[in-house]
Short mmCIF file of C-alpha atoms and ligand atoms in Angstrom, two decimals:
data_model
loop_
_atom_site.label_atom_id
_atom_site.label_comp_id
_atom_site.label_asym_id
_atom_site.label_seq_id
_atom_site.Cartn_x
_atom_site.Cartn_y
_atom_site.Cartn_z
CA MET A 1 -17.97 6.65 -14.44
CA ALA A 2 -17.48 8.94 -11.43
CA ILE A 3 -17.42 7.15 -8.08
CA ASN A 4 -20.57 7.82 -6.11
CA LEU A 5 -21.48 6.48 -2.70
CA LYS A 6 -25.10 5.73 -3.64
CA GLU A 7 -24.00 3.57 -6.59
CA LEU A 8 -21.26 1.95 -4.51
CA SER A 9 -23.75 0.95 -1.82
CA LYS A 10 -25.60 -1.12 -4.44
CA LYS A 11 -22.47 -2.98 -5.55
CA PRO A 12 -21.78 -6.41 -4.05
CA ILE A 13 -18.72 -6.32 -1.79
CA PRO A 14 -16.08 -8.48 -3.50
CA ILE A 15 -14.59 -9.67 -0.19
CA SER A 16 -17.34 -11.47 1.68
CA PRO A 17 -18.18 -10.91 5.33
CA GLY A 18 -16.74 -13.67 7.49
CA HIS A 19 -13.15 -13.21 6.33
CA ARG A 20 -10.86 -13.52 9.31
CA ALA A 21 -9.04 -10.19 9.27
CA CYS A 22 -8.89 -8.42 12.64
CA ALA A 23 -11.59 -5.84 13.23
CA GLY A 24 -10.20 -2.50 12.16
CA CYS A 25 -7.56 -3.97 9.85
CA GLY A 26 -6.39 -1.23 7.46
CA SER A 27 -5.18 -3.78 4.90
CA ILE A 28 -8.56 -5.44 4.35
CA ILE A 29 -10.13 -1.97 3.99
CA THR A 30 -7.56 -1.17 1.29
CA ILE A 31 -8.24 -4.41 -0.56
CA LYS A 32 -12.01 -3.92 -0.42
CA LEU A 33 -11.72 -0.36 -1.76
CA VAL A 34 -9.45 -1.51 -4.59
CA LEU A 35 -11.84 -4.29 -5.62
CA MET A 36 -14.91 -2.06 -5.32
CA ALA A 37 -13.31 0.51 -7.62
CA ALA A 38 -12.85 -1.92 -10.52
CA GLU A 39 -15.34 -1.46 -13.36
CA ASP A 40 -14.48 -4.50 -15.53
CA PRO A 41 -14.35 -8.12 -14.38
CA ILE A 42 -11.11 -8.71 -12.51
CA VAL A 43 -8.79 -11.58 -11.72
CA CYS A 44 -6.68 -11.29 -8.57
CA ALA A 45 -3.60 -12.86 -7.09
CA CYS A 46 -2.21 -12.32 -3.62
CA ALA A 47 1.16 -13.16 -2.15
CA THR A 48 1.34 -15.10 1.09
CA GLY A 49 0.78 -12.70 3.96
CA CYS A 50 -1.96 -11.61 6.30
CA MET A 51 -4.42 -10.78 3.56
CA GLU A 52 -4.07 -14.14 1.89
CA VAL A 53 -4.13 -16.05 5.16
CA VAL A 54 -7.23 -14.38 6.55
CA THR A 55 -9.23 -14.64 3.32
CA THR A 56 -8.42 -18.16 2.16
CA ILE A 57 -8.42 -20.57 5.08
CA TYR A 58 -9.06 -23.91 3.36
CA PRO A 59 -11.72 -24.91 2.37
CA TYR A 60 -13.17 -21.38 2.48
CA THR A 61 -12.54 -18.27 0.47
CA ALA A 62 -13.73 -14.71 1.00
CA TRP A 63 -12.89 -13.71 -2.58
CA ARG A 64 -15.91 -13.22 -4.80
CA VAL A 65 -13.68 -12.76 -7.84
CA PRO A 66 -11.36 -15.33 -9.46
CA PHE A 67 -8.37 -15.51 -7.15
CA MET A 68 -5.01 -17.23 -7.21
CA HIS A 69 -2.81 -17.65 -4.20
CA ASN A 70 0.90 -18.01 -4.83
CA ALA A 71 4.11 -18.11 -2.87
CA PHE A 72 5.36 -15.19 -0.82
CA GLU A 73 7.64 -13.92 -3.55
CA ASN A 74 5.73 -14.18 -6.79
CA ALA A 75 2.33 -12.46 -6.97
CA ALA A 76 3.61 -10.34 -9.86
CA ALA A 77 5.09 -13.34 -11.72
CA THR A 78 1.86 -15.30 -11.29
CA MET A 79 -0.15 -12.39 -12.61
CA SER A 80 2.27 -11.99 -15.55
CA GLY A 81 1.46 -15.57 -16.56
CA ILE A 82 -2.28 -15.11 -16.16
CA GLU A 83 -2.21 -11.88 -18.17
CA SER A 84 -0.10 -13.47 -20.93
CA ALA A 85 -2.52 -16.42 -21.18
CA TYR A 86 -5.43 -13.97 -21.42
CA ARG A 87 -3.73 -12.02 -24.22
CA SER A 88 -3.11 -15.23 -26.13
CA LEU A 89 -6.70 -16.46 -25.66
CA LYS A 90 -8.03 -13.08 -26.76
CA LYS A 91 -5.86 -13.14 -29.87
CA GLN A 92 -7.17 -16.61 -30.68
CA GLY A 93 -10.73 -15.32 -30.31
CA ARG A 94 -11.44 -17.64 -27.39
CA ILE A 95 -12.14 -14.80 -24.94
CA GLY A 96 -14.04 -11.70 -25.98
CA LYS A 97 -14.60 -9.71 -22.80
CA ASN A 98 -12.27 -7.22 -21.18
CA ILE A 99 -10.71 -8.50 -17.99
CA LYS A 100 -8.38 -6.57 -15.67
CA PHE A 101 -5.65 -8.08 -13.53
CA ILE A 102 -4.71 -7.05 -10.00
CA ALA A 103 -1.91 -8.52 -7.89
CA PHE A 104 -1.68 -7.77 -4.17
CA GLY A 105 1.22 -8.12 -1.81
CA GLY A 106 2.12 -6.97 1.68
CA ASP A 107 5.25 -4.90 2.16
CA GLY A 108 7.31 -8.00 2.96
CA GLY A 109 6.10 -9.64 -0.25
CA THR A 110 6.68 -6.45 -2.24
CA TYR A 111 9.51 -4.29 -0.87
CA ASP A 112 11.62 -7.31 0.00
CA ILE A 113 11.11 -10.86 -1.14
CA GLY A 114 8.84 -10.18 -4.13
CA LEU A 115 10.76 -7.19 -5.45
CA GLN A 116 12.43 -9.16 -8.23
CA SER A 117 9.17 -10.59 -9.59
CA LEU A 118 7.47 -7.20 -9.34
CA SER A 119 10.37 -5.48 -11.10
CA GLY A 120 10.39 -8.10 -13.85
CA ALA A 121 6.64 -7.88 -14.47
CA MET A 122 6.76 -4.09 -14.65
CA GLU A 123 9.83 -4.10 -16.91
CA ARG A 124 8.26 -6.62 -19.31
CA GLY A 125 5.22 -4.36 -19.59
CA HIS A 126 2.43 -6.67 -18.45
CA ASP A 127 -1.00 -5.10 -18.49
CA MET A 128 -1.67 -5.37 -14.76
CA LEU A 129 -2.05 -3.36 -11.58
CA TYR A 130 0.07 -4.27 -8.59
CA VAL A 131 -1.16 -3.00 -5.22
CA CYS A 132 1.09 -3.12 -2.18
CA TYR A 133 -0.91 -3.01 1.05
CA ASP A 134 1.86 -1.57 3.13
CA ASN A 135 1.40 -2.31 6.82
CA GLU A 136 5.10 -1.67 7.42
CA ALA A 137 6.14 -5.10 8.74
CA TYR A 138 5.77 -8.86 8.26
CA MET A 139 2.58 -8.94 10.30
CA ASN A 140 1.29 -12.42 9.56
CA THR A 141 4.32 -14.17 10.99
CA GLY A 142 4.71 -12.10 14.16
CA ILE A 143 5.54 -8.46 13.38
CA GLN A 144 9.08 -8.74 12.01
CA ARG A 145 10.72 -5.65 10.52
CA SER A 146 10.56 -5.22 6.75
CA GLY A 147 12.21 -2.93 4.22
CA SER A 148 9.23 -0.64 4.74
CA THR A 149 9.29 -0.49 8.56
CA PRO A 150 9.93 3.09 9.69
CA MET A 151 13.21 4.02 11.37
CA CYS A 152 13.01 3.42 15.16
CA ALA A 153 9.78 1.39 15.02
CA ALA A 154 9.75 -1.48 17.51
CA THR A 155 9.11 -4.89 15.94
CA SER A 156 9.86 -8.42 17.10
CA THR A 157 13.15 -8.38 15.14
CA SER A 158 13.99 -4.73 15.81
CA PRO A 159 13.21 -4.51 19.53
CA VAL A 160 13.82 -1.64 21.90
CA GLY A 161 16.54 -2.22 24.48
CA LYS A 162 20.05 -1.25 25.46
CA ALA A 163 21.52 -2.07 22.04
CA ALA A 164 18.95 -0.29 19.88
CA GLN A 165 15.86 1.86 19.94
CA GLY A 166 13.91 -0.06 17.34
CA LYS A 167 14.77 -0.37 13.65
CA LYS A 168 18.12 1.17 12.78
CA GLN A 169 17.55 1.84 9.09
CA TYR A 170 15.32 4.19 7.11
CA PRO A 171 12.66 2.47 5.02
CA LYS A 172 13.21 1.84 1.32
CA ASP A 173 11.38 4.24 -0.95
CA LEU A 174 9.59 1.63 -3.02
CA THR A 175 7.33 4.12 -4.78
CA ARG A 176 10.44 5.87 -6.12
CA ILE A 177 11.96 2.51 -7.08
CA MET A 178 8.83 1.87 -9.12
CA ALA A 179 9.12 5.36 -10.63
CA ALA A 180 12.56 4.35 -11.87
CA HIS A 181 10.83 1.63 -13.93
CA ARG A 182 9.17 4.40 -15.99
CA ILE A 183 5.84 2.59 -16.09
CA PRO A 184 2.72 4.56 -17.13
CA TYR A 185 1.12 4.93 -13.71
CA ILE A 186 2.35 4.93 -10.12
CA ALA A 187 0.63 6.28 -7.02
CA GLN A 188 0.79 6.47 -3.27
CA ALA A 189 -2.54 6.27 -1.44
CA SER A 190 -4.17 5.63 1.92
CA PRO A 191 -7.53 4.03 2.77
CA HIS A 192 -8.63 6.97 4.96
CA ARG A 193 -8.91 8.97 1.72
CA TRP A 194 -11.09 6.33 0.11
CA LEU A 195 -12.17 8.40 -2.86
CA ASP A 196 -8.59 9.29 -3.74
CA LEU A 197 -7.58 5.61 -3.50
CA MET A 198 -10.54 4.39 -5.56
CA THR A 199 -10.08 7.08 -8.20
CA LYS A 200 -6.44 6.05 -8.52
CA VAL A 201 -7.44 2.42 -8.98
CA GLN A 202 -9.99 3.33 -11.68
CA LYS A 203 -7.46 5.52 -13.43
CA ALA A 204 -4.80 2.81 -13.26
CA LEU A 205 -7.13 0.12 -14.61
CA ARG A 206 -8.04 2.28 -17.59
CA ILE A 207 -4.39 2.67 -18.57
CA GLU A 208 -2.81 -0.10 -20.63
CA GLY A 209 0.45 -1.51 -19.30
CA PRO A 210 1.99 -1.99 -15.86
CA LYS A 211 0.70 0.09 -12.95
CA PHE A 212 1.67 0.25 -9.30
CA ILE A 213 -0.12 1.63 -6.24
CA ASN A 214 1.45 1.73 -2.80
CA ALA A 215 -1.28 2.01 -0.15
CA LEU A 216 -0.41 2.62 3.47
CA SER A 217 -2.51 0.13 5.44
CA SER A 218 -2.49 0.20 9.22
CA CYS A 219 -2.25 -2.96 11.33
CA HIS A 220 -3.45 -2.42 14.87
CA ARG A 221 -1.55 -5.51 16.10
CA GLY A 222 1.78 -4.37 14.74
CA TRP A 223 1.39 -0.64 15.13
CA ARG A 224 -0.11 -1.07 18.58
CA VAL A 225 -3.09 1.20 18.11
CA PRO A 226 -6.70 0.72 19.21
CA MET A 227 -8.73 -1.05 16.52
CA SER A 228 -11.00 1.96 16.20
CA ASN A 229 -8.04 4.17 15.21
CA SER A 230 -6.99 2.32 12.08
CA LEU A 231 -7.95 5.08 9.66
CA GLU A 232 -7.10 7.97 11.98
CA VAL A 233 -3.53 6.68 12.26
CA CYS A 234 -3.27 6.57 8.44
CA ARG A 235 -4.63 10.12 8.28
CA MET A 236 -1.93 11.26 10.68
CA ALA A 237 0.78 9.66 8.50
CA VAL A 238 -0.44 11.83 5.64
CA GLU A 239 -0.90 15.02 7.74
CA THR A 240 2.69 14.74 8.98
CA CYS A 241 3.88 14.25 5.37
CA TYR A 242 5.40 10.91 6.37
CA TRP A 243 3.18 9.32 3.71
CA PRO A 244 2.39 11.90 1.03
CA LEU A 245 -0.37 11.22 -1.47
CA PHE A 246 0.81 11.65 -5.03
CA GLU A 247 0.72 10.05 -8.46
CA ILE A 248 3.05 9.83 -11.45
CA GLU A 249 1.28 9.57 -14.78
CA ASN A 250 3.53 9.04 -17.79
CA GLY A 251 6.43 10.64 -15.91
CA VAL A 252 4.44 13.64 -14.66
CA TRP A 253 4.41 13.95 -10.85
CA LYS A 254 1.28 15.31 -9.18
CA LEU A 255 0.63 15.99 -5.51
CA ASN A 256 -2.90 14.89 -4.59
CA TYR A 257 -3.12 16.36 -1.10
CA ARG A 258 -1.30 19.11 0.73
CA PRO A 259 -1.97 19.37 4.48
CA LYS A 260 -3.05 22.86 5.57
CA THR A 261 -0.48 22.68 8.36
CA LYS A 262 2.28 20.11 8.31
CA VAL A 263 1.89 18.24 11.61
CA PRO A 264 5.17 17.38 13.41
CA ILE A 265 6.12 13.70 13.08
CA ILE A 266 6.06 13.28 16.87
CA GLU A 267 2.25 13.53 16.70
CA TRP A 268 2.18 10.43 14.46
CA PHE A 269 4.52 8.66 16.87
CA LYS A 270 2.23 9.48 19.79
CA THR A 271 -0.61 7.54 18.19
CA GLN A 272 1.25 4.19 18.19
CA LYS A 273 2.89 2.10 20.88
CA ARG A 274 5.55 0.85 18.43
CA PHE A 275 7.07 4.35 18.76
CA GLN A 276 6.40 4.82 22.48
CA HIS A 277 10.12 4.87 23.36
CA LEU A 278 10.57 7.90 21.08
CA LEU A 279 8.58 10.01 23.53
CA LYS A 280 11.36 9.73 26.14
CA PRO A 281 13.54 12.86 26.39
CA GLU A 282 16.73 10.89 25.65
CA ASN A 283 15.34 9.94 22.24
CA ALA A 284 14.60 13.53 21.18
CA PRO A 285 17.67 13.56 18.85
CA ALA A 286 16.33 10.51 16.97
CA VAL A 287 12.95 12.22 16.55
CA ALA A 288 14.69 15.38 15.27
CA GLU A 289 16.67 13.29 12.79
CA ILE A 290 13.52 11.61 11.47
CA GLN A 291 11.75 14.97 11.26
CA ALA A 292 14.63 16.38 9.21
CA ASP A 293 14.37 13.40 6.86
CA VAL A 294 10.59 13.86 6.47
CA ASP A 295 11.12 17.58 5.75
CA ARG A 296 13.82 16.93 3.17
CA ARG A 297 11.78 14.29 1.35
CA TRP A 298 8.64 16.45 1.43
CA SER A 299 10.54 19.40 -0.14
CA GLU A 300 11.95 17.09 -2.79
CA LEU A 301 8.47 15.79 -3.58
CA LEU A 302 7.02 19.32 -3.81
CA GLN A 303 9.76 20.16 -6.28
CA LEU A 304 9.09 17.05 -8.38
CA CYS A 305 5.38 17.92 -8.41
CA GLY A 306 6.05 21.53 -9.40
CA GLU A 307 4.51 22.79 -6.13
CA LYS A 308 5.56 25.82 -4.09
CA ILE A 309 8.17 24.78 -1.52
CA ALA A 310 7.14 27.37 1.10
CA PRO A 311 5.21 25.75 4.00
C1 LIG B 401 10.19 -17.76 0.94
C2 LIG B 401 9.35 -17.62 2.18
N1 LIG B 401 9.91 -17.13 3.29
C3 LIG B 401 9.16 -16.96 4.41
C4 LIG B 401 7.83 -17.31 4.42
C5 LIG B 401 7.00 -17.16 5.67
N2 LIG B 401 6.09 -16.02 5.55
C6 LIG B 401 4.81 -16.16 5.15
S1 LIG B 401 3.93 -14.72 5.19
C7 LIG B 401 5.30 -13.90 5.79
C8 LIG B 401 5.21 -12.44 6.11
C9 LIG B 401 4.40 -11.62 5.15
O1 LIG B 401 4.62 -10.27 5.37
P1 LIG B 401 4.02 -9.17 4.43
O2 LIG B 401 4.26 -9.49 3.01
O3 LIG B 401 4.48 -7.83 4.91
O4 LIG B 401 2.44 -9.32 4.65
P2 LIG B 401 1.59 -9.15 6.00
O5 LIG B 401 1.63 -10.44 6.72
O6 LIG B 401 2.18 -8.01 6.76
O7 LIG B 401 0.22 -8.83 5.49
C10 LIG B 401 6.40 -14.75 5.93
C11 LIG B 401 7.72 -14.36 6.45
C12 LIG B 401 7.29 -17.84 3.23
N3 LIG B 401 6.00 -18.16 3.14
N4 LIG B 401 8.07 -17.98 2.13
S1 LIG B 402 -2.63 -8.78 12.09
FE1 LIG B 402 -2.69 -6.73 11.18
S2 LIG B 402 -2.64 -7.00 8.93
FE2 LIG B 402 -3.18 -8.98 9.89
S3 LIG B 402 -5.42 -9.03 9.88
FE3 LIG B 402 -4.80 -8.22 11.88
S4 LIG B 402 -4.76 -5.97 11.63
FE4 LIG B 402 -4.79 -6.91 9.57
#
């Protein structure tokens, strides 16, 4: 069924009001959109992180779907077990209905500490969707750098000072790591393009086997942006081609959005205080280096998607 706003407005919101996420949290918007897109009954798991902490403060829960919390590192392993039990019960005739399985993790729980359990679940072929809400740091425990934190971003463990100008390394390309698993469906998305994100979730849930969606999800605390800018800052990440929107279906790469004019990366930096130091003239070489990296990766992606390379 095509996604339509009128129909969506009649659907109950699967994360109840009263959850404790900050106003303007990009991650909770991502999670809501993912859950709203599901057509069949779903069972969810979420790794320890902001989204688990804010939604499940004992004895309350904001989840209106069956939900399992697990340790920081094993949302995918937990979901593998749940999905295996379901398959067995279905085979025995003890469950008749179709149920879909979604595991969530932050970037810390996905790019870093949960990477092994995610890789294992995908490699074993579990019929589940894993969604990384990527807010580019370990937000829940005080904004520490993660494998997804952008180069030069200031975090509590990659501060700006005499010794360094923020994080020294480029982020891992987790979406490409997942592509190397040759699973049936992989996508990159952003909550500001809600229809694109929801369509990807619907598509993924209709495909049998392991699926992965990486959704950029702003955090106004960690990115140091006004709460009201949480979606605008995601839009800018896409317009600068820092976070391209694409999908890989059975090995075929497809670009989902091509900005009319590629905005220079400095414009994305200007929107966030975590990059404020990059606006100083002495840091212009670092900005140029990051821009060159964005350009190179964008050209590579265009090639993989069979798109024209010319700007
Ligand atoms: C093995 C282990 N190490 C450290 C922690 C402490 N811890 C809990 S949540 C968290 C950060 C989560 O970061 P991320 O997955 O990016 O989610 P976010 O908080 O940004 O939503 C850490 C370090 C833990 N629970 N378990
Ligand atoms: S700290 Fe960041 S990720 Fe956590 S609830 Fe607030 S905005 Fe969301």
